[in-house]
PDB file of C-alpha atoms in Angstrom:
ATOM      1  CA  MET A  23     -16.268 -16.926 -30.781  1.00 50.00           C
ATOM      2  CA  TYR A  24     -12.821 -16.186 -29.491  1.00 47.00           C
ATOM      3  CA  ILE A  25     -12.037 -16.390 -25.807  1.00 49.00           C
ATOM      4  CA  THR A  26      -8.526 -16.477 -24.395  1.00 44.00           C
ATOM      5  CA  SER A  27      -6.949 -16.079 -20.954  1.00 39.00           C
ATOM      6  CA  ALA A  28      -3.794 -14.106 -20.402  1.00 38.00           C
ATOM      7  CA  LEU A  29      -2.638 -15.851 -17.196  1.00 31.00           C
ATOM      8  CA  ASN A  30       0.474 -17.253 -18.958  1.00 31.00           C
ATOM      9  CA  LEU A  31       1.851 -13.747 -19.564  1.00 30.00           C
ATOM     10  CA  TYR A  32       3.340 -13.401 -16.104  1.00 31.00           C
ATOM     11  CA  MET A  33       7.057 -13.083 -16.834  1.00 33.00           C
ATOM     12  CA  MET A  34       9.360 -13.469 -13.783  1.00 33.00           C
ATOM     13  CA  GLY A  35       6.533 -12.295 -11.537  1.00 38.00           C
ATOM     14  CA  ARG A  36       6.320  -8.815 -13.081  1.00 45.00           C
ATOM     15  CA  PRO A  37       4.951  -7.203 -16.178  1.00 47.00           C
ATOM     16  CA  ARG A  38       7.500  -6.391 -18.823  1.00 49.00           C
ATOM     17  CA  LYS A  39       9.224  -3.053 -18.294  1.00 55.00           C
ATOM     18  CA  GLY A  40       9.455  -0.674 -21.261  1.00 58.00           C
ATOM     19  CA  ASN A  41      10.433   2.852 -21.974  1.00 56.00           C
ATOM     20  CA  LEU A  42       8.337   5.733 -23.251  1.00 54.00           C
ATOM     21  CA  LYS A  43      10.350   8.556 -24.774  1.00 47.00           C
ATOM     22  CA  LYS A  44       8.071  10.889 -22.809  1.00 47.00           C
ATOM     23  CA  GLN A  45       5.571  10.024 -20.091  1.00 47.00           C
ATOM     24  CA  LEU A  46       1.885   9.793 -20.901  1.00 50.00           C
ATOM     25  CA  THR A  47       0.523  12.214 -18.369  1.00 48.00           C
ATOM     26  CA  ASN A  48      -2.120  14.864 -18.305  1.00 49.00           C
ATOM     27  CA  ASN A  49       0.508  17.523 -17.819  1.00 51.00           C
ATOM     28  CA  PRO A  50       0.818  19.892 -20.826  1.00 51.00           C
ATOM     29  CA  SER A  51       4.102  19.448 -22.721  1.00 53.00           C
ATOM     30  CA  PRO A  52       5.721  21.462 -25.449  1.00 53.00           C
ATOM     31  CA  SER A  53       4.941  18.743 -27.995  1.00 54.00           C
ATOM     32  CA  PRO A  54       1.712  16.810 -27.228  1.00 55.00           C
ATOM     33  CA  PRO A  55       1.698  13.123 -28.151  1.00 48.00           C
ATOM     34  CA  LYS A  56      -0.600  13.583 -31.155  1.00 48.00           C
ATOM     35  CA  ALA A  57       1.855  16.058 -32.671  1.00 53.00           C
ATOM     36  CA  MET A  58       4.955  13.881 -32.142  1.00 54.00           C
ATOM     37  CA  ASN A  59       6.251  11.692 -35.027  1.00 64.00           C
ATOM     38  CA  GLN A  60       3.675  12.903 -37.533  1.00 73.00           C
ATOM     39  CA  GLY A  61       0.811  11.930 -35.192  1.00 76.00           C
ATOM     40  CA  LYS A  62       2.131   8.460 -34.305  1.00 81.00           C
ATOM     41  CA  GLY A  63       2.653   9.425 -30.677  1.00 86.00           C
ATOM     42  CA  GLN A  64       5.415   8.506 -28.355  1.00 88.00           C
ATOM     43  CA  GLU A  65       7.866   5.806 -29.331  1.00 89.00           C
ATOM     44  CA  ILE A  66       7.917   2.784 -27.011  1.00 89.00           C
ATOM     45  CA  THR A  67      11.133   0.783 -26.656  1.00 89.00           C
ATOM     46  CA  GLY A  68      11.899  -2.404 -24.726  1.00 88.00           C
ATOM     47  CA  VAL A  69       8.503  -4.090 -24.917  1.00 89.00           C
ATOM     48  CA  THR A  70       7.325  -7.272 -26.647  1.00 90.00           C
ATOM     49  CA  LEU A  71       4.104  -7.268 -28.524  1.00 92.00           C
ATOM     50  CA  PRO A  72       1.350  -9.810 -27.582  1.00 94.00           C
ATOM     51  CA  GLU A  73       0.399 -12.717 -29.778  1.00 95.00           C
ATOM     52  CA  ASP A  74      -3.011 -12.789 -31.453  1.00 94.00           C
ATOM     53  CA  MET A  75      -5.899 -12.828 -28.961  1.00 94.00           C
ATOM     54  CA  LYS A  76      -3.409 -12.344 -26.036  1.00 95.00           C
ATOM     55  CA  VAL A  77      -2.654  -9.537 -23.655  1.00 95.00           C
ATOM     56  CA  LYS A  78       0.737  -8.241 -22.430  1.00 94.00           C
ATOM     57  CA  GLY A  79       1.362  -6.007 -19.434  1.00 93.00           C
ATOM     58  CA  TRP A  80       3.710  -3.056 -19.921  1.00 92.00           C
ATOM     59  CA  GLU A  81       5.127  -0.913 -17.141  1.00 90.00           C
ATOM     60  CA  PHE A  82       6.849   2.425 -17.679  1.00 84.00           C
ATOM     61  CA  GLY A  83       8.442   5.042 -15.454  1.00 80.00           C
ATOM     62  CA  ASN A  84       6.347   6.598 -12.610  1.00 80.00           C
ATOM     63  CA  GLU A  85       4.595   3.196 -12.212  1.00 81.00           C
ATOM     64  CA  GLN A  86       2.465   3.749 -15.370  1.00 86.00           C
ATOM     65  CA  ARG A  87       1.029   0.463 -16.624  1.00 91.00           C
ATOM     66  CA  MET A  88      -0.733  -0.530 -19.768  1.00 94.00           C
ATOM     67  CA  ALA A  89      -2.547  -3.671 -20.963  1.00 95.00           C
ATOM     68  CA  CYS A  90      -1.817  -4.199 -24.668  1.00 96.00           C
ATOM     69  CA  ALA A  91      -4.016  -6.675 -26.620  1.00 96.00           C
ATOM     70  CA  ASN A  92      -3.576  -8.050 -30.084  1.00 95.00           C
ATOM     71  CA  VAL A  93      -6.818  -8.888 -31.966  1.00 94.00           C
ATOM     72  CA  GLY A  94      -6.341 -10.034 -35.509  1.00 93.00           C
ATOM     73  CA  GLY A  95      -3.009  -8.166 -35.838  1.00 92.00           C
ATOM     74  CA  GLN A  96      -4.511  -4.898 -34.612  1.00 93.00           C
ATOM     75  CA  LEU A  97      -3.067  -3.589 -31.303  1.00 94.00           C
ATOM     76  CA  PHE A  98      -5.106  -1.981 -28.584  1.00 95.00           C
ATOM     77  CA  ALA A  99      -4.092  -0.637 -25.198  1.00 96.00           C
ATOM     78  CA  LEU A 100      -5.983   0.312 -22.009  1.00 96.00           C
ATOM     79  CA  GLU A 101      -4.706   1.531 -18.662  1.00 95.00           C
ATOM     80  CA  GLY A 102      -3.135  -1.330 -16.745  1.00 94.00           C
ATOM     81  CA  THR A 103      -5.347  -1.197 -13.663  1.00 93.00           C
ATOM     82  CA  CYS A 104      -9.104  -1.895 -13.645  1.00 92.00           C
ATOM     83  CA  PRO A 105     -10.962   1.336 -12.787  1.00 91.00           C
ATOM     84  CA  ARG A 106     -13.553  -0.635 -10.805  1.00 85.00           C
ATOM     85  CA  CYS A 107     -11.542  -2.959  -8.593  1.00 85.00           C
ATOM     86  CA  GLY A 108      -7.932  -1.874  -9.030  1.00 87.00           C
ATOM     87  CA  PHE A 109      -6.602  -5.269 -10.263  1.00 88.00           C
ATOM     88  CA  ASP A 110      -4.180  -5.759 -13.198  1.00 92.00           C
ATOM     89  CA  LEU A 111      -6.109  -5.723 -16.499  1.00 93.00           C
ATOM     90  CA  TRP A 112      -3.191  -7.285 -18.318  1.00 92.00           C
ATOM     91  CA  LYS A 113      -4.117 -10.599 -16.597  1.00 92.00           C
ATOM     92  CA  GLY A 114      -7.625 -10.339 -18.107  1.00 92.00           C
ATOM     93  CA  THR A 115      -9.450 -12.100 -20.907  1.00 92.00           C
ATOM     94  CA  VAL A 116      -9.767 -10.879 -24.503  1.00 94.00           C
ATOM     95  CA  ILE A 117     -13.281 -11.463 -25.845  1.00 92.00           C
ATOM     96  CA  TYR A 118     -14.368 -10.922 -29.400  1.00 91.00           C
ATOM     97  CA  GLU A 119     -17.920 -12.122 -29.833  1.00 84.00           C
ATOM     98  CA  GLU A 120     -21.293 -10.641 -30.835  1.00 80.00           C
ATOM     99  CA  ALA A 121     -22.699 -10.686 -27.288  1.00 74.00           C
ATOM    100  CA  PHE A 122     -20.351  -7.850 -26.441  1.00 78.00           C
ATOM    101  CA  GLY A 123     -20.826  -5.849 -29.622  1.00 82.00           C
ATOM    102  CA  SER A 124     -18.786  -5.455 -32.772  1.00 88.00           C
ATOM    103  CA  ASP A 125     -15.558  -4.360 -30.958  1.00 93.00           C
ATOM    104  CA  PRO A 126     -13.227  -6.589 -28.925  1.00 95.00           C
ATOM    105  CA  VAL A 127     -13.320  -6.180 -25.186  1.00 95.00           C
ATOM    106  CA  LEU A 128     -11.057  -6.978 -22.244  1.00 95.00           C
ATOM    107  CA  ALA A 129     -12.584  -8.571 -19.141  1.00 92.00           C
ATOM    108  CA  CYS A 130     -11.026  -7.824 -15.762  1.00 90.00           C
ATOM    109  CA  PRO A 131      -9.759 -11.101 -14.163  1.00 88.00           C
ATOM    110  CA  THR A 132     -11.131 -10.142 -10.778  1.00 84.00           C
ATOM    111  CA  CYS A 133     -14.446  -8.269 -11.084  1.00 84.00           C
ATOM    112  CA  SER A 134     -15.161  -9.394 -14.745  1.00 85.00           C
ATOM    113  CA  THR A 135     -16.116  -5.870 -15.824  1.00 88.00           C
ATOM    114  CA  THR A 136     -15.507  -5.567 -19.553  1.00 92.00           C
ATOM    115  CA  TYR A 137     -13.860  -2.644 -21.298  1.00 95.00           C
ATOM    116  CA  ASN A 138     -14.132  -1.848 -24.979  1.00 95.00           C
ATOM    117  CA  LEU A 139     -10.578  -2.051 -26.458  1.00 95.00           C
ATOM    118  CA  LYS A 140     -11.292   0.693 -29.038  1.00 95.00           C
ATOM    119  CA  SER A 141     -12.948   3.248 -26.704  1.00 95.00           C
ATOM    120  CA  GLY A 142     -12.241   2.190 -23.141  1.00 95.00           C
ATOM    121  CA  LYS A 143     -15.971   2.221 -22.290  1.00 95.00           C
ATOM    122  CA  TYR A 144     -17.063  -0.190 -19.597  1.00 91.00           C
ATOM    123  CA  GLY A 145     -19.654  -2.848 -20.395  1.00 89.00           C
ATOM    124  CA  PRO A 146     -21.542  -5.768 -18.880  1.00 85.00           C
ATOM    125  CA  PRO A 147     -19.584  -8.277 -16.780  1.00 84.00           C
ATOM    126  CA  PHE A 148     -18.199 -11.356 -18.421  1.00 83.00           C
ATOM    127  CA  LYS A 149     -19.873 -14.520 -16.984  1.00 79.00           C
ATOM    128  CA  ARG A 150     -17.227 -16.842 -15.559  1.00 68.00           C
ATOM    129  CA  ASN A 151     -17.774 -20.371 -14.273  1.00 69.00           C
ATOM    130  CA  GLY A 152     -16.241 -22.290 -11.314  1.00 64.00           C
ATOM    131  CA  LEU A 153     -13.806 -20.716  -8.946  1.00 60.00           C
ATOM    132  CA  ALA A 154     -13.200 -17.715 -11.247  1.00 55.00           C
ATOM    133  CA  GLY A 155     -16.930 -16.961 -11.265  1.00 54.00           C
ATOM    134  CA  PHE A 156     -17.089 -17.213  -7.497  1.00 54.00           C
ATOM    135  CA  VAL A 157     -14.182 -14.815  -7.060  1.00 61.00           C
ATOM    136  CA  SER A 158     -15.706 -12.464  -9.645  1.00 56.00           C
ATOM    137  CA  GLY A 159     -18.978 -12.419  -7.702  1.00 60.00           C
ATOM    138  CA  LEU A 160     -17.106 -11.662  -4.486  1.00 57.00           C
ATOM    139  CA  ALA A 161     -15.158  -8.842  -6.151  1.00 56.00           C
ATOM    140  CA  GLN A 162     -18.319  -7.301  -7.626  1.00 58.00           C
ATOM    141  CA  SER A 163     -20.050  -7.366  -4.213  1.00 57.00           C
ATOM    142  CA  ALA A 164     -16.987  -6.026  -2.393  1.00 56.00           C
ATOM    143  CA  THR A 165     -16.553  -3.000  -4.619  1.00 58.00           C
ATOM    144  CA  PRO A 166     -18.500  -0.075  -3.190  1.00 58.00           C
ATOM    145  CA  SER A 167     -20.022   1.142  -6.426  1.00 58.00           C
ATOM    146  CA  THR A 168     -21.826  -0.712  -9.180  1.00 53.00           C
ATOM    147  CA  GLN A 169     -21.356   2.352 -11.343  1.00 62.00           C
ATOM    148  CA  GLY A 170     -18.754   1.593 -13.945  1.00 74.00           C
ATOM    149  CA  LYS A 171     -15.978   3.901 -14.927  1.00 88.00           C
ATOM    150  CA  ASP A 172     -14.330   3.984 -18.365  1.00 93.00           C
ATOM    151  CA  ALA A 173     -10.705   2.977 -18.756  1.00 94.00           C
ATOM    152  CA  ASN A 174      -8.075   5.238 -20.337  1.00 94.00           C
ATOM    153  CA  CYS A 175      -7.545   4.071 -23.903  1.00 94.00           C
ATOM    154  CA  TYR A 176      -4.457   4.324 -26.120  1.00 94.00           C
ATOM    155  CA  VAL A 177      -3.692   3.917 -29.841  1.00 92.00           C
ATOM    156  CA  ILE A 178      -0.738   1.598 -30.520  1.00 93.00           C
ATOM    157  CA  THR A 179       0.854   1.717 -34.032  1.00 91.00           C
ATOM    158  CA  ARG A 180       3.922   0.213 -35.701  1.00 91.00           C
ATOM    159  CA  ASP A 181       5.902   1.702 -38.555  1.00 89.00           C
ATOM    160  CA  ASP A 182       7.686  -0.041 -41.403  1.00 89.00           C
ATOM    161  CA  GLU A 183      10.887  -0.144 -39.401  1.00 90.00           C
ATOM    162  CA  GLY A 184       9.136  -2.065 -36.568  1.00 88.00           C
ATOM    163  CA  LYS A 185       9.117   0.877 -34.135  1.00 91.00           C
ATOM    164  CA  VAL A 186       6.111   0.947 -31.767  1.00 92.00           C
ATOM    165  CA  TYR A 187       4.281   4.166 -30.976  1.00 92.00           C
ATOM    166  CA  CYS A 188       1.630   5.056 -28.389  1.00 91.00           C
ATOM    167  CA  ARG A 189      -0.742   7.991 -28.028  1.00 90.00           C
ATOM    168  CA  PRO A 190      -3.882   8.619 -26.002  1.00 91.00           C
ATOM    169  CA  ARG A 191      -7.112   8.016 -27.902  1.00 87.00           C
TER     170      ARG A 191
END
């Protein structure tokens, strides 16, 4: 069982700023991300990759944020804001245990809703103890809907030269 918290990733009070060569938006573009760079997606510059079982927050132009997790050397990314409560997912907990299925999940630090890192699908809440459990219970009762919403999911790849690419899943 692997459980880790990403509270130590807060750098200078803000997530790390990066640069996408093009913005990841729903607007049609002349070269969609899957067609760019032989299917690798958009190149990302100016970001640091997370350590194993850790999460890093990335922020790009137009206030677009991502939570990037490293699980066993494989990189995953979700939208940076929890679809349920609106809090920063990059401050969440990476969980990789059988109780949540065969895929790793990211638990929101506020409402504890879990999101599959491979698909973005929401799942059962992560049970927290102590003050974190109390806050999670308050956040769950304060959100108007118990209906979960999936998070946007991205594929993160690296090439032999160390360049990092991102495309929507």
